[in-house]
Coordinates of C-alpha atoms and ligand atoms in Angstrom, one line a residue:
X16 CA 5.3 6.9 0.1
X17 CA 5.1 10.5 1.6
X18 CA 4.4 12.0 -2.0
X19 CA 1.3 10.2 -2.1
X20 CA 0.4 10.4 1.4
X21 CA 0.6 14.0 0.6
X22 CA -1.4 13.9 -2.4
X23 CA -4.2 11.7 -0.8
X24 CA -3.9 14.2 2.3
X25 CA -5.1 17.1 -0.1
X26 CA -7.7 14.7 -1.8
X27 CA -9.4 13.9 1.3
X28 CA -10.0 17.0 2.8
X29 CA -12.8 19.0 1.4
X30 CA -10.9 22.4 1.6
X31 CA -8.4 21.5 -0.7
X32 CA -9.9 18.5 -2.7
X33 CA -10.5 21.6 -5.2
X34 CA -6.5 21.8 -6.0
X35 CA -5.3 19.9 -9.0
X36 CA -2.8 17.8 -7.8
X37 CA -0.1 15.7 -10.3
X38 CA 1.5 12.8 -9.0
X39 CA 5.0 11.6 -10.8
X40 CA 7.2 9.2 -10.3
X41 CA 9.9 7.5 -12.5
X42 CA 9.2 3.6 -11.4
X43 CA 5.4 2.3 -12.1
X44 CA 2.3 1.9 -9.6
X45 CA 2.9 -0.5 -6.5
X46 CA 0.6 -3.1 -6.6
X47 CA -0.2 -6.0 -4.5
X48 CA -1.2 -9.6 -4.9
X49 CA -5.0 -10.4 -2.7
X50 CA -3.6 -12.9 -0.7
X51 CA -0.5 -10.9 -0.3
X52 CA 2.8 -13.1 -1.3
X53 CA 3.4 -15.8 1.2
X54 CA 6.9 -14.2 2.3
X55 CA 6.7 -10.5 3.3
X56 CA 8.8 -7.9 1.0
X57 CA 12.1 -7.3 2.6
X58 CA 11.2 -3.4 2.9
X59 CA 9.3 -3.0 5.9
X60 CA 8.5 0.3 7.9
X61 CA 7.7 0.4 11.6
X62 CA 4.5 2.4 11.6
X63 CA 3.7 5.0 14.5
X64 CA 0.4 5.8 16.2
X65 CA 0.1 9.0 14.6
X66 CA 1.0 8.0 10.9
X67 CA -1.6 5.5 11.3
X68 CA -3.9 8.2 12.3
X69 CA -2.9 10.1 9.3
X70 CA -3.7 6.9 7.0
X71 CA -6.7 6.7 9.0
X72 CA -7.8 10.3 8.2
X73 CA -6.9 9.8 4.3
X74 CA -9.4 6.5 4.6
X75 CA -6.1 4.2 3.6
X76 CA -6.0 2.2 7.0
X77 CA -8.0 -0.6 5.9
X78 CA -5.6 -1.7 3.3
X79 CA -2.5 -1.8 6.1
X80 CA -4.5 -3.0 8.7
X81 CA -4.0 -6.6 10.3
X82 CA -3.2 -9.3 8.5
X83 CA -1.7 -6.9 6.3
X84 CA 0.6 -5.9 8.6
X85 CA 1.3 -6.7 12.6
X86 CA 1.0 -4.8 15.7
X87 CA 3.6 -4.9 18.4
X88 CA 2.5 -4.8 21.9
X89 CA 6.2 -4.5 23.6
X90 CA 9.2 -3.2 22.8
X91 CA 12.6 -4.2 24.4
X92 CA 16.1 -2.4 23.7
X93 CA 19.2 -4.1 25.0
X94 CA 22.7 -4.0 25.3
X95 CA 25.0 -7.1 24.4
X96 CA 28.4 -4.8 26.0
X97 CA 26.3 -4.5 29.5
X98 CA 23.6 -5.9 31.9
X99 CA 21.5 -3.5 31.6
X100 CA 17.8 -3.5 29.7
X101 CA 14.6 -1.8 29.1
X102 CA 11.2 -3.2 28.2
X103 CA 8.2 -0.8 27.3
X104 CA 4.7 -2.3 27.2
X105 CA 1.7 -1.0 25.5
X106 CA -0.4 -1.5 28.3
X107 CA 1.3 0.1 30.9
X108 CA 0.3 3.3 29.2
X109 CA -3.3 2.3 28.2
X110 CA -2.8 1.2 24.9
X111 CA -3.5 -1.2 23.0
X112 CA -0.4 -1.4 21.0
X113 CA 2.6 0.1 20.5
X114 CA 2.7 1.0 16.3
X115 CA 2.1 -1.5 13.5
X116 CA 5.2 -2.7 10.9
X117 CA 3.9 -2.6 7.5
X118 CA 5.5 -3.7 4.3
X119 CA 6.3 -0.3 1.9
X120 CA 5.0 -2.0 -0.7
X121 CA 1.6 -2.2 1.1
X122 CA 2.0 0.8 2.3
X123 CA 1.9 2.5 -1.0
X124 CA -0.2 0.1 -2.5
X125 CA -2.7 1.8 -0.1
X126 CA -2.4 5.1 -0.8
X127 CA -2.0 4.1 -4.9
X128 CA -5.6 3.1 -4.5
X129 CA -6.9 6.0 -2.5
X130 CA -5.0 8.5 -4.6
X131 CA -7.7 6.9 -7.9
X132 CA -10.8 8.0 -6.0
X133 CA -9.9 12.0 -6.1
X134 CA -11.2 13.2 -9.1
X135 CA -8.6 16.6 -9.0
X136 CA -5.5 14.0 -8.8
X137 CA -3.7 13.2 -12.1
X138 CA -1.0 10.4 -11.6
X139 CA 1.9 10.3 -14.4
X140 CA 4.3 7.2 -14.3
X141 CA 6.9 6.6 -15.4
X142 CA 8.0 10.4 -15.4
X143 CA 11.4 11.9 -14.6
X144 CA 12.3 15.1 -13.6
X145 CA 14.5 16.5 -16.0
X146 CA 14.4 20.1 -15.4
X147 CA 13.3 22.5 -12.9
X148 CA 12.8 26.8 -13.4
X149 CA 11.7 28.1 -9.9
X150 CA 11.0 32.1 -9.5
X151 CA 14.5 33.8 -9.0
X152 CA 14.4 35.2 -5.4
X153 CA 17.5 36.0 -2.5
X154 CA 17.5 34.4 0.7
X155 CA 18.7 37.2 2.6
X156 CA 16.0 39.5 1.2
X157 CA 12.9 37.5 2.3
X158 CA 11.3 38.1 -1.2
X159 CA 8.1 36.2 -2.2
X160 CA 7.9 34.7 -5.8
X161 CA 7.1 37.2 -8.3
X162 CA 3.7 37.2 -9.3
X163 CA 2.4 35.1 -12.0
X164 CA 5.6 33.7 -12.2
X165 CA 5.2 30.1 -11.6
X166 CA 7.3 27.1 -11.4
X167 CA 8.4 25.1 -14.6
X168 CA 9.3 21.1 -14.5
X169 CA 10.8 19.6 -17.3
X170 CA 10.1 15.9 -17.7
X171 CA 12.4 13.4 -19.5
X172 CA 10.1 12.5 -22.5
X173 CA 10.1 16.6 -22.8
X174 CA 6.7 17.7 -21.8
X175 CA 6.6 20.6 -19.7
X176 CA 4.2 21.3 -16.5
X177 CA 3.5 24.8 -14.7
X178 CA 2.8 24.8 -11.3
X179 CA 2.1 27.4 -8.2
X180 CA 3.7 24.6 -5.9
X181 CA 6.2 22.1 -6.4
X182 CA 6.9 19.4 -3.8
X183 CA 10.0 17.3 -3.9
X184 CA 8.9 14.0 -2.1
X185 CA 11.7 11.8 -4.6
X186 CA 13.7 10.6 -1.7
X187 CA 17.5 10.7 -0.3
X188 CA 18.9 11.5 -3.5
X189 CA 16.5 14.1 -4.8
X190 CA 16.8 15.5 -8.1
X191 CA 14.3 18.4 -7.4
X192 CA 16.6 19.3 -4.2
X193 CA 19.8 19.8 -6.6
X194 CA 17.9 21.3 -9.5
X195 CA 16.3 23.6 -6.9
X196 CA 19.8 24.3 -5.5
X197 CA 19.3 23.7 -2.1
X198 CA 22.4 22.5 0.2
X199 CA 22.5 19.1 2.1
X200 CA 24.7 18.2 5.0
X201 CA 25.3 14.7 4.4
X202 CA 27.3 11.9 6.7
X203 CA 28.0 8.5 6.3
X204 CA 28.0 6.1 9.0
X205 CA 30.7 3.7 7.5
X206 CA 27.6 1.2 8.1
X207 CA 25.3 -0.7 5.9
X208 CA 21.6 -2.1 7.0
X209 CA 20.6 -5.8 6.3
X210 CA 17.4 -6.4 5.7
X211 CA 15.6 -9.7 5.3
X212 CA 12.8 -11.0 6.4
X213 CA 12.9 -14.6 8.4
X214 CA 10.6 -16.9 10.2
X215 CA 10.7 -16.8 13.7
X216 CA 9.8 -20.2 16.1
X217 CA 7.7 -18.5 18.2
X218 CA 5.0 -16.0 17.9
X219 CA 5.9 -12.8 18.0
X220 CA 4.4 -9.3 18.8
X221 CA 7.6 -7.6 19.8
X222 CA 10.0 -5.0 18.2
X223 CA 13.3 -6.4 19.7
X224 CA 16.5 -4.3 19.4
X225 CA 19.9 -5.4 20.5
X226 CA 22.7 -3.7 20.6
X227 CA 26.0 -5.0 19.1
X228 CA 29.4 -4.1 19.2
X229 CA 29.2 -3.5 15.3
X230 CA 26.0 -1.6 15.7
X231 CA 21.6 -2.7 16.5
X232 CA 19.8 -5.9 15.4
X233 CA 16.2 -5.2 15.2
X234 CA 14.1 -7.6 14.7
X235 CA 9.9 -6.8 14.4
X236 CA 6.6 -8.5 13.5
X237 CA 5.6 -8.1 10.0
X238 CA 2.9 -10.7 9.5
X239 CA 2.2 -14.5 9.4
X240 CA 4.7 -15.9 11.2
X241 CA 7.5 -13.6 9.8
X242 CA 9.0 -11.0 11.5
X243 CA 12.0 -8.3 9.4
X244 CA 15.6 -8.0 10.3
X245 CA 17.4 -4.4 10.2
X246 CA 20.6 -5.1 10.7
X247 CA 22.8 -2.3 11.5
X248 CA 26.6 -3.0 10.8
X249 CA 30.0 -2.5 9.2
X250 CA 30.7 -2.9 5.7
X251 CA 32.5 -5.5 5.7
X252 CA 30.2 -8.0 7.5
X253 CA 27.3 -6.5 5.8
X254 CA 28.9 -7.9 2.6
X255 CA 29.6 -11.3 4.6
X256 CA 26.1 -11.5 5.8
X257 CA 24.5 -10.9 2.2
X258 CA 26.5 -13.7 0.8
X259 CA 25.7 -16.2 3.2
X260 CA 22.8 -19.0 2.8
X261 CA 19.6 -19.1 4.4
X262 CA 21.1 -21.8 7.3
X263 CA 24.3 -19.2 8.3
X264 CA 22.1 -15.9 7.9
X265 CA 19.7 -17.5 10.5
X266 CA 22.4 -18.9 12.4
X267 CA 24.3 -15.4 12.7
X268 CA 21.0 -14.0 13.3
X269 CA 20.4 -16.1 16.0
X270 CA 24.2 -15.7 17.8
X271 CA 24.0 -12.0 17.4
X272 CA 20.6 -11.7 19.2
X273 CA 20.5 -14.5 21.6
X274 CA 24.6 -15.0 22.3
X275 CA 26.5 -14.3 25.4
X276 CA 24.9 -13.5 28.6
X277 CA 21.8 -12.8 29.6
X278 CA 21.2 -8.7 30.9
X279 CA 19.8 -9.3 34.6
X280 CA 19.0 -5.5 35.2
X281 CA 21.4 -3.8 37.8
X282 CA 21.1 -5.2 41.3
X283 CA 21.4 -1.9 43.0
X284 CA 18.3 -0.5 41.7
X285 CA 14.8 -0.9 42.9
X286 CA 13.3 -3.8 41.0
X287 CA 9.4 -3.4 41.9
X288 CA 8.2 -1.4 39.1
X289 CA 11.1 -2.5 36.4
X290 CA 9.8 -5.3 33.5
X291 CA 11.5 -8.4 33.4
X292 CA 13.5 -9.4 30.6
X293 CA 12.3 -11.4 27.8
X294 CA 14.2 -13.7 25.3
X295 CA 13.3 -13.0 21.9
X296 CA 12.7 -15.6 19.8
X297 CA 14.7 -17.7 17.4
X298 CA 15.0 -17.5 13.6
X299 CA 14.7 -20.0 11.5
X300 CA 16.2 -20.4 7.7
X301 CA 13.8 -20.1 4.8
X302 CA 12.1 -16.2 4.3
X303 CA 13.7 -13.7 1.6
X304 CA 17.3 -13.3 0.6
X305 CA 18.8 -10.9 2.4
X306 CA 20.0 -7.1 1.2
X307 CA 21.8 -4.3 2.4
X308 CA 21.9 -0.6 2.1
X309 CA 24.1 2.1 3.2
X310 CA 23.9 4.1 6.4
X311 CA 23.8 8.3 6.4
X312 CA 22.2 11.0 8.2
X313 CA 22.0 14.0 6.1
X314 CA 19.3 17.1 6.0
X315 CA 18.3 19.6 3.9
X316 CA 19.7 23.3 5.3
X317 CA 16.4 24.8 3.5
X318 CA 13.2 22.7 3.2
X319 CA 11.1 26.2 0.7
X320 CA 12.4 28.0 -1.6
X321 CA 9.2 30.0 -3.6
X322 CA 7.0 27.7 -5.1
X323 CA 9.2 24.3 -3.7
X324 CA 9.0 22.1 -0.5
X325 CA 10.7 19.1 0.0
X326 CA 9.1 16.3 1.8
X327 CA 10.5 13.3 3.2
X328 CA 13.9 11.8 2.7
X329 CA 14.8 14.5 -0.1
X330 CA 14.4 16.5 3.4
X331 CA 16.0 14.3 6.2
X332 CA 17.8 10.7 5.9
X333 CA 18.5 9.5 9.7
X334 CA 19.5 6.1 10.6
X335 CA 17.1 3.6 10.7
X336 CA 17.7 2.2 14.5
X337 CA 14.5 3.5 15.5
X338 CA 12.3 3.1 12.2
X339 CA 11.4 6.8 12.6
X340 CA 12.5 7.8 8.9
X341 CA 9.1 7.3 6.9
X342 CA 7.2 8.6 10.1
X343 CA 9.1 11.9 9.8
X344 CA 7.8 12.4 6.6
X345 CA 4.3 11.8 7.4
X346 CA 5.0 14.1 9.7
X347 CA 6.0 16.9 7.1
X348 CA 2.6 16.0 5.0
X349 CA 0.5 17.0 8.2
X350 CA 2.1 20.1 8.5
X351 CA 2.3 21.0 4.7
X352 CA -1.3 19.8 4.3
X353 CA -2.1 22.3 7.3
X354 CA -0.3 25.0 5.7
X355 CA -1.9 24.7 2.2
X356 CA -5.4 24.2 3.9
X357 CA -4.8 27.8 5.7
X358 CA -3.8 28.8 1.9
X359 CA -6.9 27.9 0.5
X360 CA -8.8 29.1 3.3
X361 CA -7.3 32.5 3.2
X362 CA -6.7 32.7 -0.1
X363 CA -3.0 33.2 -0.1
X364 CA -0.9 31.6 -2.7
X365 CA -0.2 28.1 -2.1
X366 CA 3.2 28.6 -3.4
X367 CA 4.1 31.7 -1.2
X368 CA 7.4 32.0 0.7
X369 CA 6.6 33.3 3.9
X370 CA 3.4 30.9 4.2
X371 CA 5.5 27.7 3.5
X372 CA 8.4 29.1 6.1
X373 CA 5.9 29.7 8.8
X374 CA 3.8 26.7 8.7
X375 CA 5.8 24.4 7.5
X376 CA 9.8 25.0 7.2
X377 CA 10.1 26.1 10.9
X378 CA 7.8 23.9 12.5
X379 CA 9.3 20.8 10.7
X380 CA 13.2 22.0 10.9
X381 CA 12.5 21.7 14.7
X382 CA 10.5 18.4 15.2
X383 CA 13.2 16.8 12.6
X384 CA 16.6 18.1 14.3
X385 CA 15.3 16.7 17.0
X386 CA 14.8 13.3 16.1
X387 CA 18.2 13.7 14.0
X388 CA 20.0 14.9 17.0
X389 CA 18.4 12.0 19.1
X390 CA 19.1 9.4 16.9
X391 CA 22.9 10.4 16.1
X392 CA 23.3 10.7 19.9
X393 CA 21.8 7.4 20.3
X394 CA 23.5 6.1 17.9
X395 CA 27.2 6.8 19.2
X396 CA 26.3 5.8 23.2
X397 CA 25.9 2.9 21.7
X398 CA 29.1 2.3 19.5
X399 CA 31.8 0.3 21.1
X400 CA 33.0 2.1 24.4
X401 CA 35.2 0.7 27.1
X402 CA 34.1 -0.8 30.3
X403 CA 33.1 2.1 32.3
X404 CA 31.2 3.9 29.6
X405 CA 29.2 0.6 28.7
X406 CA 28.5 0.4 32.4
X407 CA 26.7 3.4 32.6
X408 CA 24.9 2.9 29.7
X409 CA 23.6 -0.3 31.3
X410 CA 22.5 1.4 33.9
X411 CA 20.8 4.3 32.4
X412 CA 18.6 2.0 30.4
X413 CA 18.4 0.1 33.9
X414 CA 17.6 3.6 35.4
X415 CA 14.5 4.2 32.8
X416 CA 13.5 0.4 33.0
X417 CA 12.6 0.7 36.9
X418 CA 11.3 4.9 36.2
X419 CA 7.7 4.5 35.1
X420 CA 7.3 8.4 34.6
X421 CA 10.8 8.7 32.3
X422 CA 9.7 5.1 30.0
X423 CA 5.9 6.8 29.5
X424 CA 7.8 10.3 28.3
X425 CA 10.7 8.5 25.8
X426 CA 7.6 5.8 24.9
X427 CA 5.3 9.0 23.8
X428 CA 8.1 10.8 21.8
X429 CA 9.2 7.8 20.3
X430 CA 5.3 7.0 19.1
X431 CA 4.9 10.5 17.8
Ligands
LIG515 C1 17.7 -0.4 5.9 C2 16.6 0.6 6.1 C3 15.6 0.3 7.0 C4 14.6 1.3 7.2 N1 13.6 1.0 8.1 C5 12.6 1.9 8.4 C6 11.6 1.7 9.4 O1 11.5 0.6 10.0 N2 10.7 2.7 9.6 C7 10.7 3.9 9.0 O2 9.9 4.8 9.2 N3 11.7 4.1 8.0 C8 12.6 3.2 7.7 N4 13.6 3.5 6.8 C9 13.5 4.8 6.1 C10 12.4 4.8 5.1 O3 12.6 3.7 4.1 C11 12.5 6.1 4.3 O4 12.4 7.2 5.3 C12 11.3 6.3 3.4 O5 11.3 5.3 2.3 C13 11.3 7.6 2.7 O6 10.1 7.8 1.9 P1 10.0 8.9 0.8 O7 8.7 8.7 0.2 O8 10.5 10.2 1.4 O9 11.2 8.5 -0.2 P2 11.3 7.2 -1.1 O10 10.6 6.0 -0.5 O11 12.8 7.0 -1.5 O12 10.5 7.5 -2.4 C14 10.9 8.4 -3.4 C15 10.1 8.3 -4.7 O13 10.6 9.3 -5.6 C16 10.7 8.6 -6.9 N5 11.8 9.4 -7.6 C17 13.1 9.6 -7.3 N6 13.7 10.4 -8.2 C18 12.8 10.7 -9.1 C19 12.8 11.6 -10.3 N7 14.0 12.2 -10.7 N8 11.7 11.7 -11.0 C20 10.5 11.1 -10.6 N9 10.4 10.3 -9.5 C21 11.5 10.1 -8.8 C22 11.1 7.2 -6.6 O14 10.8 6.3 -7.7 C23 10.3 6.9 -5.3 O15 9.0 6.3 -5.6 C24 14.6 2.5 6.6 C25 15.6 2.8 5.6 C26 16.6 1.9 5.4 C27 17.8 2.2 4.5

């Protein structure tokens, strides 16, 4: 997805629609069926304001758009260890709607068709990267490639490619990141995300998230009638959960979001400008089997070496509790699109060191950390905790609930 958000990104833009751009990938083209399949794909990303501006931008909207995809209007987080709540509505900061969830597979089935309308865009599949020679250079010593000397890939069916930029955009377990040599911190969360998608019995146009004692249950709009579960939780009943039948999955579904009490909102604080709590609704059996994948945070130390970026999750892999991964990575293509659009502009080479450090490495390493930082943080307020500690994580999501100025702040970041 951000590889050819990237591509389309330089296609669309009149300053760099002159570069000749090659698109690779091992698996084929993602294409979709018009009407799309009854049941949405399993795969679903939650999609921000500002990536839809960047599809927007790229002229690849139309193709997610509604009924392609669903908007969300609210957003409520909730604890199952506390009373506490908080409920953000798109309309209590003007807008219309809070982010879209798309299906990946339409999601790149929109950029796949965008990417055929640039005429400088070659697109290679199946290809794998076999081999990678980048310019020799020392980090300590600042040096820029050497000129002329240009990066070599080496494909699997043994053709060869030059290039003055390479970009690794081939996910979490990047090959071009370990052929280029650059170091990953990488940490599992012992956890593994269920994904499924499920019928809900009452409309929906809400991202709920609930969190458990084994970790969140999100559950968001994905299109008629059906809404995606991310299910964040240990191994062991991940494994449970895959195995069961349509009737328990919904049933445990239904327990985990809807069981025990009720959160009321703390008594003590002022409830004039707090919303009140919703119940989401309930699943019902019958949508796609259900899947799960393991849990890590991990980042890239370097995202440039000469002649290489990395995009993406070969980048950054952070858990998914707030569907911000893919929106990261669109975030990367605006700034590396940026950076090569100065390139051309200015003439430098788009392949140079210190131009890919200062517009794109630094700015990125900071809005990424972040979001990593956030996320982990998140992450572990909510893991099991004793009484007091659960109490006063009730209470500070009690605390933002009834602070209008604090929800519009977290709502903004969170929306890009
Ligand atoms: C359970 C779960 C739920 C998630 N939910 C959300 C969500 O709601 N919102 C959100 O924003 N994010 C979510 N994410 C994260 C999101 O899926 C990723 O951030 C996103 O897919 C990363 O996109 P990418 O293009 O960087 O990498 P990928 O989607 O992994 O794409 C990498 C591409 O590189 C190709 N490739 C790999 N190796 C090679 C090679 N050697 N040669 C050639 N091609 C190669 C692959 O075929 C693939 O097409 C979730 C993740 C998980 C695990």
């Amino acid at each position: 997805m951000v590889g050819a958000a990237l591509a389309c990104a330089l296609g669309s833009n009149p300053i760099t629609a002159s570069l000749r751009v090659l698109v690779m990938d091992r698996g084929g083209p993602t294409e979709v069926t018009s009407p799309l399949p009854e049941v949405p794909d399993l795969r679903v990303s939650t999609v921000t304001p500002a990536s839809v501006q960047l599809f927007q931008d790229i002229g690849a909207w139309e193709d997610v758009a509604p009924p392609r995809s669903a908007a969300f209007q609210h957003m409520q987080v909730w604890d199952e260890g506390g009373n506490g709540y908080v409920r953000y509505s798109a309309g209590n900061v003007g807008l219309a709607n809070m982010g879209y969830v798309a299906e990946n597979r339409v999601l790149q089935a929109a950029l796949m068709r965008r990417l055929k309308d640039f005429k400088n865009s070659t697109l290679f599949w199946p290809a794998s990267l076999e081999a990678l020679t980048l310019p020799s250079y020392a980090p300590e010593a600042h040096e820029g490639p050497s000129t002329n000397s240009l990066a070599e890939l080496r494909l699997a069916d043994g053709r060869t490619i030059q290039a003055r930029l390479v970009v690794g955009a081939d996910g979490a377990r990047s090959r071009t990141r370990q052929l280029a040599d650059l170091r990953t911190f990488s940490r599992s969360y012992h956890q593994r995300g269920i994904v499924a998608s499920v019928r809900t019995q009452q409309a929906n146009d809400t991202a709920w998230q609930r969190f458990l004692p084994t970790g969140p249950l999100a559950l968001l709009p994905v299109r008629d009638g059906y809404s995606n579960i991310v299910w964040s939780t240990s191994v062991q009943q991940a494994m449970a959960l895959e195995k069961a039948s349509p009737q328990e999955f919904a049933l445990a579904v239904n327990e985990a979001l809807n069981g025990g009490s009720t959160p009321a909102g703390n008594p003590l604080l002022p409830s004039r400008s707090r919303e009140e709590f919703v119940a989401p609704p309930a699943v019902s059996a019958g949508g796609s089997k259900q899947r799960s994948f393991p849990l890590t945070l991990a980042g890239a130390g370097r995202y440039v070496r000469p002649r290489l970026a990395l995009v993406g999750d070969a980048a950054h892999v952070v858990h998914p509790l707030a569907g911000q991964g893919v929106n990261l990575g669109f975030g990367d293509v605006r700034a590396l699109s940026a950076a090569l659009t100065h390139a051309v502009e200015t003439g430098r080479d788009p392949g140079e060191l210190a131009l890919l450090e200062e517009m794109y490495e630094e700015p990125r390493q900071r809005e990424n950390g972040m979001m990593m930082v956030a996320l982990d943080s998140l992450k572990h307020i909510f893991a099991p905790q004793s009484g007091f500690v659960a109490s006063v994580r009730g209470l500070g999501l009690d605390l933002i609930n009834g602070t209008p100025a604090l929800k519009a702040r977290i709502m903004k970041y969170a929306m890009g």
